[in-house]
């Protein structure tokens, strides 16, 4: 009612998706933890070279489309949102 205090209504819960490490552990670990087919390891120096040469948006596009015949589209995470893929890329780039 107008003018009355609503008391202690619980705030709405906002779903933000999975963290980068969660996506990595579920979909990226098999190749990026071992370097299978030259997949860069987490926070490896060659990520910076890729980032400098191609840019972040190209890394995201390659993640979504698949890369070099070896990496499958979406890194097998077909249900991942762009934000979840970006979080996984950030984890791979920086280990955080």
Coordinates of C-alpha atoms in Angstrom, one line a residue, residues 7-58:
X7 CA 9.6 -4.6 5.3
X8 CA 12.3 -7.0 4.4
X9 CA 11.5 -8.2 0.9
X10 CA 14.3 -10.3 -0.5
X11 CA 16.2 -8.8 -3.4
X12 CA 15.8 -10.4 -6.8
X13 CA 18.4 -12.9 -7.6
X14 CA 20.3 -12.2 -10.9
X15 CA 21.7 -15.2 -12.8
X16 CA 25.1 -14.2 -14.1
X17 CA 26.2 -17.4 -15.7
X18 CA 29.2 -19.6 -15.0
X19 CA 32.6 -18.3 -14.1
X20 CA 35.5 -18.6 -16.5
X21 CA 37.1 -21.4 -14.4
X22 CA 33.8 -23.3 -14.3
X23 CA 33.5 -23.2 -18.1
X24 CA 37.2 -24.1 -18.5
X25 CA 36.9 -27.1 -16.1
X26 CA 33.8 -28.4 -17.9
X27 CA 34.8 -27.7 -21.6
X28 CA 38.4 -26.5 -22.1
X29 CA 40.5 -28.5 -19.6
X30 CA 41.1 -31.6 -21.7
X31 CA 43.1 -29.7 -24.3
X32 CA 44.3 -26.5 -22.6
X33 CA 45.6 -28.2 -19.5
X34 CA 47.8 -30.6 -21.5
X35 CA 48.6 -28.7 -24.7
X36 CA 47.0 -31.2 -27.0
X37 CA 47.5 -30.1 -30.6
X38 CA 49.4 -27.1 -29.4
X39 CA 46.4 -25.7 -27.4
X40 CA 47.9 -22.9 -25.3
X41 CA 48.0 -23.5 -21.6
X42 CA 46.3 -21.3 -19.0
X43 CA 48.1 -17.9 -18.7
X44 CA 50.9 -19.1 -21.1
X45 CA 53.0 -16.4 -22.8
X46 CA 51.8 -17.3 -26.2
X47 CA 48.3 -16.1 -25.3
X48 CA 49.7 -12.5 -25.3
X49 CA 51.1 -13.0 -28.8
X50 CA 47.7 -14.2 -30.0
X51 CA 46.0 -11.3 -28.3
X52 CA 48.4 -8.7 -29.7
X53 CA 48.3 -10.1 -33.2
X54 CA 44.6 -10.9 -33.5
X55 CA 42.7 -9.0 -30.8
X56 CA 40.2 -10.1 -28.3
X57 CA 37.2 -10.1 -30.6
X58 CA 39.0 -12.5 -33.0

